[in-house]
């Protein structure tokens, strides 16, 4: 009887443990002049409302693919919406000549890119930071999604 009752319990919902989103490192290249960044600045950079760094150089944010779990977590935490929710936004900006952030396929590609592009900024799981190529300027802590 107990087994029957247990089989009727939902496997998801409030009783199931929510998966934990990883800690996300915001990274720049080791030679970058950027020393720190906050979530508000990240939001402005990734929505392309801010396109220059304080020194006047062009900011170059890079994304992971839209279906990457780290991008989804980053988008929720920093932009307050999912990547797919921004399609109309990017279409409108594209018509105005504003390009969305570059998309790179892997965390390794993000680290390699920011290592050679002085004004680039990206994000990767904290445990995948290539410390020889990148410097962490902010950590978004792990959270239950």
N, CA and C atoms as an extended XYZ file, in Angstrom:
435
Properties=species:S:1:pos:R:3:atomname:S:1:resname:S:1:resid:I:1 pbc="F F F"
N         0.820       -1.195        0.000 N   UNK     1
C         0.000        0.000        0.000 CA  UNK     1
C         0.866        1.261        0.000 C   UNK     1
N         1.938        1.268        0.825 N   UNK     2
C         2.828        2.433        0.892 CA  UNK     2
C         3.500        2.674       -0.452 C   UNK     2
N         3.878        1.591       -1.141 N   UNK     3
C         4.515        1.736       -2.450 CA  UNK     3
C         3.555        2.360       -3.448 C   UNK     3
N         2.279        1.981       -3.353 N   UNK     4
C         1.287        2.557       -4.240 CA  UNK     4
C         1.132        4.051       -3.980 C   UNK     4
N         1.079        4.435       -2.714 N   UNK     5
C         0.964        5.847       -2.377 CA  UNK     5
C         2.191        6.632       -2.853 C   UNK     5
N         3.378        6.070       -2.667 N   UNK     6
C         4.597        6.741       -3.112 CA  UNK     6
C         4.616        6.905       -4.625 C   UNK     6
N         4.067        5.922       -5.343 N   UNK     7
C         4.071        6.015       -6.804 CA  UNK     7
C         3.139        7.114       -7.302 C   UNK     7
N         2.216        7.550       -6.477 N   UNK     8
C         1.289        8.605       -6.869 CA  UNK     8
C         1.836       10.010       -6.613 C   UNK     8
N         2.911       10.111       -5.843 N   UNK     9
C         3.498       11.423       -5.564 CA  UNK     9
C         4.144       11.991       -6.818 C   UNK     9
N         4.053       13.294       -7.007 N   UNK    10
C         4.692       13.896       -8.186 CA  UNK    10
C         6.209       13.817       -8.075 C   UNK    10
N         6.856       13.676       -9.214 N   UNK    11
C         8.317       13.637       -9.217 CA  UNK    11
C         8.893       15.018       -9.459 C   UNK    11
N         8.019       15.978       -9.695 N   UNK    12
C         8.480       17.352       -9.829 CA  UNK    12
C         7.561       18.226       -9.000 C   UNK    12
N         7.830       19.500       -8.979 N   UNK    13
C         7.013       20.411       -8.199 CA  UNK    13
C         7.708       20.758       -6.909 C   UNK    13
N         6.939       21.191       -5.910 N   UNK    14
C         7.545       21.710       -4.693 CA  UNK    14
C         8.314       20.670       -3.884 C   UNK    14
N         8.051       19.382       -4.105 N   UNK    15
C         8.740       18.364       -3.340 CA  UNK    15
C        10.059       17.954       -3.980 C   UNK    15
N        10.197       18.179       -5.246 N   UNK    16
C        11.423       17.780       -5.942 CA  UNK    16
C        12.486       18.854       -5.752 C   UNK    16
N        13.726       18.424       -5.672 N   UNK    17
C        14.821       19.382       -5.552 CA  UNK    17
C        15.009       20.093       -6.894 C   UNK    17
N        15.074       21.412       -6.849 N   UNK    18
C        15.312       22.189       -8.064 CA  UNK    18
C        16.779       22.066       -8.434 C   UNK    18
N        17.087       21.967       -9.714 N   UNK    19
C        18.488       21.887      -10.099 CA  UNK    19
C        19.190       23.204       -9.761 C   UNK    19
N        20.433       23.096       -9.377 N   UNK    20
C        21.197       24.274       -9.028 CA  UNK    20
C        21.931       24.792      -10.249 C   UNK    20
N        21.771       26.077      -10.524 N   UNK    21
C        22.516       26.706      -11.615 CA  UNK    21
C        23.931       26.951      -11.104 C   UNK    21
N        24.927       26.751      -11.940 N   UNK    22
C        26.314       26.884      -11.486 CA  UNK    22
C        26.675       28.330      -11.186 C   UNK    22
N        27.733       28.503      -10.411 N   UNK    23
C        28.303       29.835      -10.243 CA  UNK    23
C        28.859       30.252      -11.600 C   UNK    23
N        28.619       31.488      -11.969 N   UNK    24
C        29.042       31.989      -13.275 CA  UNK    24
C        30.101       33.056      -13.070 C   UNK    24
N        31.232       32.881      -13.749 N   UNK    25
C        32.318       33.861      -13.689 CA  UNK    25
C        32.189       34.810      -14.865 C   UNK    25
N        32.229       36.089      -14.583 N   UNK    26
C        32.290       37.109      -15.628 CA  UNK    26
C        33.778       37.335      -15.862 C   UNK    26
N        34.214       37.151      -17.110 N   UNK    27
C        35.646       37.153      -17.399 CA  UNK    27
C        36.030       38.175      -18.463 C   UNK    27
N        37.261       38.648      -18.321 N   UNK    28
C        37.927       39.476      -19.322 CA  UNK    28
C        39.308       38.866      -19.517 C   UNK    28
N        40.018       39.308      -20.529 N   UNK    29
C        41.368       38.805      -20.740 CA  UNK    29
C        42.321       39.312      -19.669 C   UNK    29
N        43.407       38.594      -19.454 N   UNK    30
C        44.364       39.008      -18.424 CA  UNK    30
C        44.958       40.384      -18.725 C   UNK    30
N        45.001       40.789      -19.996 N   UNK    31
C        45.530       42.102      -20.358 CA  UNK    31
C        44.485       43.199      -20.423 C   UNK    31
N        43.247       42.894      -20.080 N   UNK    32
C        42.176       43.881      -20.160 CA  UNK    32
C        42.337       44.958      -19.090 C   UNK    32
N        41.992       46.194      -19.429 N   UNK    33
C        42.019       47.254      -18.415 CA  UNK    33
C        40.815       47.186      -17.472 C   UNK    33
N        39.811       46.371      -17.792 N   UNK    34
C        38.608       46.256      -16.959 CA  UNK    34
C        38.972       45.484      -15.694 C   UNK    34
N        38.714       46.102      -14.547 N   UNK    35
C        39.060       45.486      -13.264 CA  UNK    35
C        37.850       44.976      -12.498 C   UNK    35
N        36.709       45.597      -12.740 N   UNK    36
C        35.486       45.154      -12.061 CA  UNK    36
C        34.285       45.561      -12.889 C   UNK    36
N        33.189       44.904      -12.625 N   UNK    37
C        31.931       45.197      -13.306 CA  UNK    37
C        30.819       44.787      -12.351 C   UNK    37
N        29.687       45.436      -12.452 N   UNK    38
C        28.551       45.037      -11.613 CA  UNK    38
C        27.411       44.540      -12.511 C   UNK    38
N        26.383       44.015      -11.898 N   UNK    39
C        25.279       43.423      -12.653 CA  UNK    39
C        24.568       44.470      -13.506 C   UNK    39
N        24.422       45.680      -12.992 N   UNK    40
C        23.756       46.731      -13.775 CA  UNK    40
C        24.539       47.042      -15.051 C   UNK    40
N        25.855       47.133      -14.937 N   UNK    41
C        26.684       47.394      -16.116 CA  UNK    41
C        26.606       46.226      -17.087 C   UNK    41
N        26.637       45.001      -16.566 N   UNK    42
C        26.504       43.824      -17.434 CA  UNK    42
C        25.199       43.873      -18.223 C   UNK    42
N        24.112       44.199      -17.547 N   UNK    43
C        22.815       44.280      -18.211 CA  UNK    43
C        22.874       45.298      -19.354 C   UNK    43
N        23.442       46.458      -19.089 N   UNK    44
C        23.537       47.495      -20.119 CA  UNK    44
C        24.420       47.057      -21.278 C   UNK    44
N        25.526       46.370      -20.972 N   UNK    45
C        26.427       45.886      -22.024 CA  UNK    45
C        25.756       44.815      -22.880 C   UNK    45
N        25.123       43.845      -22.227 N   UNK    46
C        24.541       42.716      -22.960 CA  UNK    46
C        23.255       43.079      -23.697 C   UNK    46
N        22.594       44.151      -23.289 N   UNK    47
C        21.443       44.640      -24.043 CA  UNK    47
C        21.874       45.713      -25.039 C   UNK    47
N        23.162       45.996      -25.075 N   UNK    48
C        23.797       46.943      -26.002 CA  UNK    48
C        23.304       48.372      -25.816 C   UNK    48
N        22.808       48.673      -24.609 N   UNK    49
C        22.450       50.059      -24.298 CA  UNK    49
C        23.700       50.841      -23.924 C   UNK    49
N        24.718       50.149      -23.451 N   UNK    50
C        26.048       50.729      -23.246 CA  UNK    50
C        26.967       50.003      -24.214 C   UNK    50
N        27.624       50.744      -25.080 N   UNK    51
C        28.467       50.116      -26.085 CA  UNK    51
C        29.936       50.491      -25.958 C   UNK    51
N        30.251       51.373      -25.008 N   UNK    52
C        31.641       51.783      -24.796 CA  UNK    52
C        32.018       51.582      -23.340 C   UNK    52
N        33.284       51.268      -23.123 N   UNK    53
C        33.835       51.234      -21.777 CA  UNK    53
C        34.103       52.668      -21.336 C   UNK    53
N        34.412       52.867      -20.091 N   UNK    54
C        34.653       54.226      -19.574 CA  UNK    54
C        35.837       54.908      -20.247 C   UNK    54
N        36.761       54.125      -20.815 N   UNK    55
C        37.902       54.725      -21.510 CA  UNK    55
C        37.592       55.061      -22.972 C   UNK    55
N        36.343       54.862      -23.378 N   UNK    56
C        35.931       55.199      -24.735 CA  UNK    56
C        36.096       54.078      -25.745 C   UNK    56
N        36.671       52.961      -25.332 N   UNK    57
C        36.839       51.819      -26.241 CA  UNK    57
C        35.527       51.061      -26.377 C   UNK    57
N        35.350       50.427      -27.525 N   UNK    58
C        34.121       49.678      -27.813 CA  UNK    58
C        34.056       48.408      -26.960 C   UNK    58
N        32.988       48.268      -26.197 N   UNK    59
C        32.777       47.064      -25.385 CA  UNK    59
C        32.336       45.928      -26.297 C   UNK    59
N        32.861       44.725      -26.043 N   UNK    60
C        32.581       43.572      -26.889 CA  UNK    60
C        32.073       42.396      -26.046 C   UNK    60
N        30.786       42.417      -25.662 N   UNK    61
C        30.259       41.286      -24.891 CA  UNK    61
C        30.092       40.060      -25.773 C   UNK    61
N        30.343       38.896      -25.202 N   UNK    62
C        30.156       37.639      -25.925 CA  UNK    62
C        29.244       36.719      -25.132 C   UNK    62
N        28.421       35.993      -25.859 N   UNK    63
C        27.443       35.062      -25.295 CA  UNK    63
C        27.806       33.631      -25.634 C   UNK    63
N        27.248       32.720      -24.868 N   UNK    64
C        27.210       31.310      -25.229 CA  UNK    64
C        25.936       31.105      -26.050 C   UNK    64
N        25.762       29.958      -26.716 N   UNK    65
C        24.544       29.720      -27.512 CA  UNK    65
C        23.271       29.844      -26.658 C   UNK    65
N        22.174       30.227      -27.284 N   UNK    66
C        20.910       30.486      -26.586 CA  UNK    66
C        20.393       29.281      -25.802 C   UNK    66
N        20.715       28.053      -26.254 N   UNK    67
C        20.220       26.866      -25.547 CA  UNK    67
C        21.202       26.345      -24.495 C   UNK    67
N        22.331       27.019      -24.310 N   UNK    68
C        23.315       26.600      -23.309 CA  UNK    68
C        22.759       26.893      -21.914 C   UNK    68
N        22.781       25.932      -20.996 N   UNK    69
C        22.243       26.164      -19.646 CA  UNK    69
C        22.909       27.336      -18.920 C   UNK    69
N        24.181       27.581      -19.186 N   UNK    70
C        24.865       28.704      -18.537 CA  UNK    70
C        24.333       30.026      -19.092 C   UNK    70
N        24.078       30.085      -20.394 N   UNK    71
C        23.493       31.307      -20.974 CA  UNK    71
C        22.096       31.537      -20.419 C   UNK    71
N        21.330       30.485      -20.291 N   UNK    72
C        19.976       30.624      -19.757 CA  UNK    72
C        20.037       31.174      -18.332 C   UNK    72
N        20.920       30.617      -17.511 N   UNK    73
C        21.065       31.092      -16.126 CA  UNK    73
C        21.564       32.541      -16.100 C   UNK    73
N        22.551       32.869      -16.944 N   UNK    74
C        23.078       34.233      -17.026 CA  UNK    74
C        21.955       35.201      -17.440 C   UNK    74
N        21.206       34.832      -18.456 N   UNK    75
C        20.137       35.699      -18.943 CA  UNK    75
C        19.079       35.942      -17.877 C   UNK    75
N        18.707       34.894      -17.154 N   UNK    76
C        17.715       35.053      -16.092 CA  UNK    76
C        18.235       35.981      -14.996 C   UNK    76
N        19.475       35.749      -14.565 N   UNK    77
C        20.024       36.511      -13.443 CA  UNK    77
C        20.371       37.948      -13.810 C   UNK    77
N        20.923       38.158      -14.989 N   UNK    78
C        21.422       39.483      -15.359 CA  UNK    78
C        20.388       40.278      -16.161 C   UNK    78
N        19.749       39.641      -17.122 N   UNK    79
C        18.830       40.349      -18.004 CA  UNK    79
C        17.374       40.245      -17.549 C   UNK    79
N        17.111       39.310      -16.649 N   UNK    80
C        15.758       39.148      -16.141 CA  UNK    80
C        14.800       38.475      -17.099 C   UNK    80
N        15.352       37.825      -18.128 N   UNK    81
C        14.514       37.118      -19.104 CA  UNK    81
C        15.330       36.047      -19.809 C   UNK    81
N        14.642       35.162      -20.477 N   UNK    82
C        15.295       34.079      -21.206 CA  UNK    82
C        15.801       34.575      -22.559 C   UNK    82
N        16.809       33.895      -23.127 N   UNK    83
C        17.339       34.337      -24.424 CA  UNK    83
C        16.265       34.460      -25.510 C   UNK    83
N        15.339       33.520      -25.581 N   UNK    84
C        14.295       33.564      -26.596 CA  UNK    84
C        13.340       34.737      -26.438 C   UNK    84
N        13.234       35.245      -25.220 N   UNK    85
C        12.348       36.383      -24.965 CA  UNK    85
C        12.882       37.683      -25.557 C   UNK    85
N        14.119       37.677      -26.013 N   UNK    86
C        14.742       38.896      -26.536 CA  UNK    86
C        14.730       38.993      -28.059 C   UNK    86
N        14.114       38.030      -28.730 N   UNK    87
C        14.149       38.021      -30.199 CA  UNK    87
C        13.584       39.306      -30.814 C   UNK    87
N        12.428       39.753      -30.347 N   UNK    88
C        11.827       40.979      -30.891 CA  UNK    88
C        12.709       42.190      -30.573 C   UNK    88
N        13.281       42.190      -29.380 N   UNK    89
C        14.182       43.272      -28.980 CA  UNK    89
C        15.361       43.365      -29.944 C   UNK    89
N        15.997       42.222      -30.245 N   UNK    90
C        17.165       42.233      -31.126 CA  UNK    90
C        16.789       42.559      -32.562 C   UNK    90
N        15.637       42.128      -32.986 N   UNK    91
C        15.183       42.460      -34.335 CA  UNK    91
C        15.025       43.973      -34.486 C   UNK    91
N        14.421       44.600      -33.489 N   UNK    92
C        14.255       46.056      -33.515 CA  UNK    92
C        15.612       46.763      -33.522 C   UNK    92
N        16.527       46.344      -32.663 N   UNK    93
C        17.846       46.976      -32.601 CA  UNK    93
C        18.652       46.733      -33.873 C   UNK    93
N        18.511       45.537      -34.434 N   UNK    94
C        19.227       45.217      -35.665 CA  UNK    94
C        18.820       46.181      -36.779 C   UNK    94
N        17.545       46.501      -36.833 N   UNK    95
C        17.053       47.461      -37.842 CA  UNK    95
C        17.656       48.853      -37.637 C   UNK    95
N        18.059       49.138      -36.392 N   UNK    96
C        18.694       50.420      -36.072 CA  UNK    96
C        20.213       50.358      -36.231 C   UNK    96
N        20.721       49.206      -36.679 N   UNK    97
C        22.156       49.059      -36.895 CA  UNK    97
C        22.941       48.567      -35.693 C   UNK    97
N        22.253       48.095      -34.666 N   UNK    98
C        22.923       47.603      -33.457 CA  UNK    98
C        22.987       46.081      -33.508 C   UNK    98
N        24.186       45.554      -33.424 N   UNK    99
C        24.390       44.103      -33.454 CA  UNK    99
C        24.277       43.511      -32.046 C   UNK    99
N        23.674       42.329      -31.905 N   UNK   100
C        23.672       41.655      -30.605 CA  UNK   100
C        25.082       41.155      -30.284 C   UNK   100
N        25.311       40.780      -29.037 N   UNK   101
C        26.629       40.225      -28.689 CA  UNK   101
C        26.974       39.007      -29.547 C   UNK   101
N        28.251       38.867      -29.817 N   UNK   102
C        28.777       37.708      -30.540 CA  UNK   102
C        28.459       36.449      -29.754 C   UNK   102
N        28.146       35.358      -30.451 N   UNK   103
C        27.869       34.074      -29.802 CA  UNK   103
C        29.024       33.124      -30.109 C   UNK   103
N        29.602       32.553      -29.055 N   UNK   104
C        30.667       31.553      -29.182 CA  UNK   104
C        30.156       30.235      -28.633 C   UNK   104
N        30.624       29.127      -29.200 N   UNK   105
C        30.029       27.813      -28.914 CA  UNK   105
C        30.348       27.227      -27.545 C   UNK   105
N        31.528       27.534      -26.990 N   UNK   106
C        31.939       26.869      -25.752 CA  UNK   106
C        32.576       27.854      -24.772 C   UNK   106
N        32.674       27.422      -23.540 N   UNK   107
C        33.370       28.218      -22.530 CA  UNK   107
C        34.828       28.421      -22.909 C   UNK   107
N        35.436       27.394      -23.492 N   UNK   108
C        36.828       27.506      -23.920 CA  UNK   108
C        36.981       28.580      -24.991 C   UNK   108
N        36.010       28.653      -25.904 N   UNK   109
C        36.044       29.678      -26.952 CA  UNK   109
C        35.883       31.072      -26.349 C   UNK   109
N        35.022       31.204      -25.343 N   UNK   110
C        34.850       32.498      -24.678 CA  UNK   110
C        36.167       32.925      -24.035 C   UNK   110
N        36.806       32.014      -23.309 N   UNK   111
C        38.083       32.347      -22.657 CA  UNK   111
C        39.147       32.722      -23.691 C   UNK   111
N        39.208       31.977      -24.783 N   UNK   112
C        40.196       32.266      -25.828 CA  UNK   112
C        39.922       33.628      -26.470 C   UNK   112
N        38.665       33.954      -26.690 N   UNK   113
C        38.305       35.217      -27.328 CA  UNK   113
C        38.654       36.409      -26.447 C   UNK   113
N        38.243       36.357      -25.178 N   UNK   114
C        38.535       37.498      -24.303 CA  UNK   114
C        40.029       37.643      -24.067 C   UNK   114
N        40.777       36.544      -24.214 N   UNK   115
C        42.229       36.612      -24.036 CA  UNK   115
C        42.891       37.461      -25.112 C   UNK   115
N        42.326       37.464      -26.320 N   UNK   116
C        42.950       38.205      -27.425 CA  UNK   116
C        42.244       39.517      -27.757 C   UNK   116
N        41.002       39.672      -27.335 N   UNK   117
C        40.264       40.914      -27.577 CA  UNK   117
C        40.230       41.726      -26.290 C   UNK   117
N        41.049       42.741      -26.225 N   UNK   118
C        41.261       43.552      -25.022 CA  UNK   118
C        39.967       44.084      -24.411 C   UNK   118
N        38.980       44.413      -25.229 N   UNK   119
C        37.758       45.045      -24.740 CA  UNK   119
C        36.567       44.089      -24.661 C   UNK   119
N        36.844       42.795      -24.763 N   UNK   120
C        35.783       41.786      -24.699 CA  UNK   120
C        35.491       41.410      -23.248 C   UNK   120
N        34.251       40.987      -23.038 N   UNK   121
C        33.813       40.476      -21.742 CA  UNK   121
C        32.890       39.297      -22.022 C   UNK   121
N        32.983       38.277      -21.188 N   UNK   122
C        32.161       37.089      -21.373 CA  UNK   122
C        31.832       36.447      -20.044 C   UNK   122
N        31.216       35.301      -20.116 N   UNK   123
C        30.865       34.550      -18.906 CA  UNK   123
C        31.044       33.067      -19.183 C   UNK   123
N        31.449       32.358      -18.155 N   UNK   124
C        31.650       30.914      -18.211 CA  UNK   124
C        31.356       30.342      -16.827 C   UNK   124
N        31.100       29.045      -16.727 N   UNK   125
C        30.977       28.461      -15.389 CA  UNK   125
C        32.276       28.709      -14.620 C   UNK   125
N        32.149       29.016      -13.351 N   UNK   126
C        33.324       29.343      -12.540 CA  UNK   126
C        34.387       28.256      -12.605 C   UNK   126
N        33.972       27.007      -12.656 N   UNK   127
C        34.947       25.909      -12.675 CA  UNK   127
C        35.568       25.679      -14.054 C   UNK   127
N        35.191       26.485      -15.060 N   UNK   128
C        35.764       26.338      -16.398 CA  UNK   128
C        36.594       27.554      -16.828 C   UNK   128
N        36.912       28.424      -15.883 N   UNK   129
C        37.727       29.599      -16.205 CA  UNK   129
C        39.147       29.158      -16.536 C   UNK   129
N        39.654       29.591      -17.674 N   UNK   130
C        41.049       29.363      -18.058 CA  UNK   130
C        41.851       30.510      -17.451 C   UNK   130
N        42.431       30.278      -16.292 N   UNK   131
C        43.103       31.341      -15.535 CA  UNK   131
C        44.352       31.870      -16.236 C   UNK   131
N        44.893       31.133      -17.185 N   UNK   132
C        46.038       31.626      -17.952 CA  UNK   132
C        45.598       32.676      -18.970 C   UNK   132
N        44.346       32.611      -19.390 N   UNK   133
C        43.833       33.510      -20.419 CA  UNK   133
C        42.890       34.579      -19.862 C   UNK   133
N        42.199       34.268      -18.761 N   UNK   134
C        41.118       35.123      -18.257 CA  UNK   134
C        41.362       35.602      -16.838 C   UNK   134
N        40.725       36.719      -16.565 N   UNK   135
C        40.671       37.241      -15.203 CA  UNK   135
C        39.196       37.384      -14.846 C   UNK   135
N        38.824       36.920      -13.661 N   UNK   136
C        37.440       36.994      -13.194 CA  UNK   136
C        37.214       38.378      -12.588 C   UNK   136
N        36.173       39.069      -13.093 N   UNK   137
C        35.866       40.408      -12.572 CA  UNK   137
C        34.589       40.432      -11.734 C   UNK   137
N        33.828       39.339      -11.784 N   UNK   138
C        32.613       39.225      -10.977 CA  UNK   138
C        32.187       37.768      -10.977 C   UNK   138
N        31.645       37.307       -9.868 N   UNK   139
C        31.078       35.962       -9.788 CA  UNK   139
C        29.616       36.074       -9.416 C   UNK   139
N        28.776       35.462      -10.242 N   UNK   140
C        27.355       35.325       -9.933 CA  UNK   140
C        27.217       33.999       -9.205 C   UNK   140
N        26.863       33.996       -7.927 N   UNK   141
C        26.850       32.756       -7.156 CA  UNK   141
C        25.853       31.729       -7.682 C   UNK   141
N        26.100       30.474       -7.370 N   UNK   142
C        25.196       29.390       -7.743 CA  UNK   142
C        23.850       29.639       -7.072 C   UNK   142
N        22.782       29.335       -7.798 N   UNK   143
C        21.443       29.513       -7.246 CA  UNK   143
C        20.554       28.374       -7.698 C   UNK   143
N        19.507       28.132       -6.931 N   UNK   144
C        18.487       27.178       -7.358 CA  UNK   144
C        17.633       27.884       -8.389 C   UNK   144
N        17.421       27.251       -9.497 N   UNK   145
C        16.610       27.857      -10.571 CA  UNK   145
C        15.171       27.477      -10.408 C   UNK   145
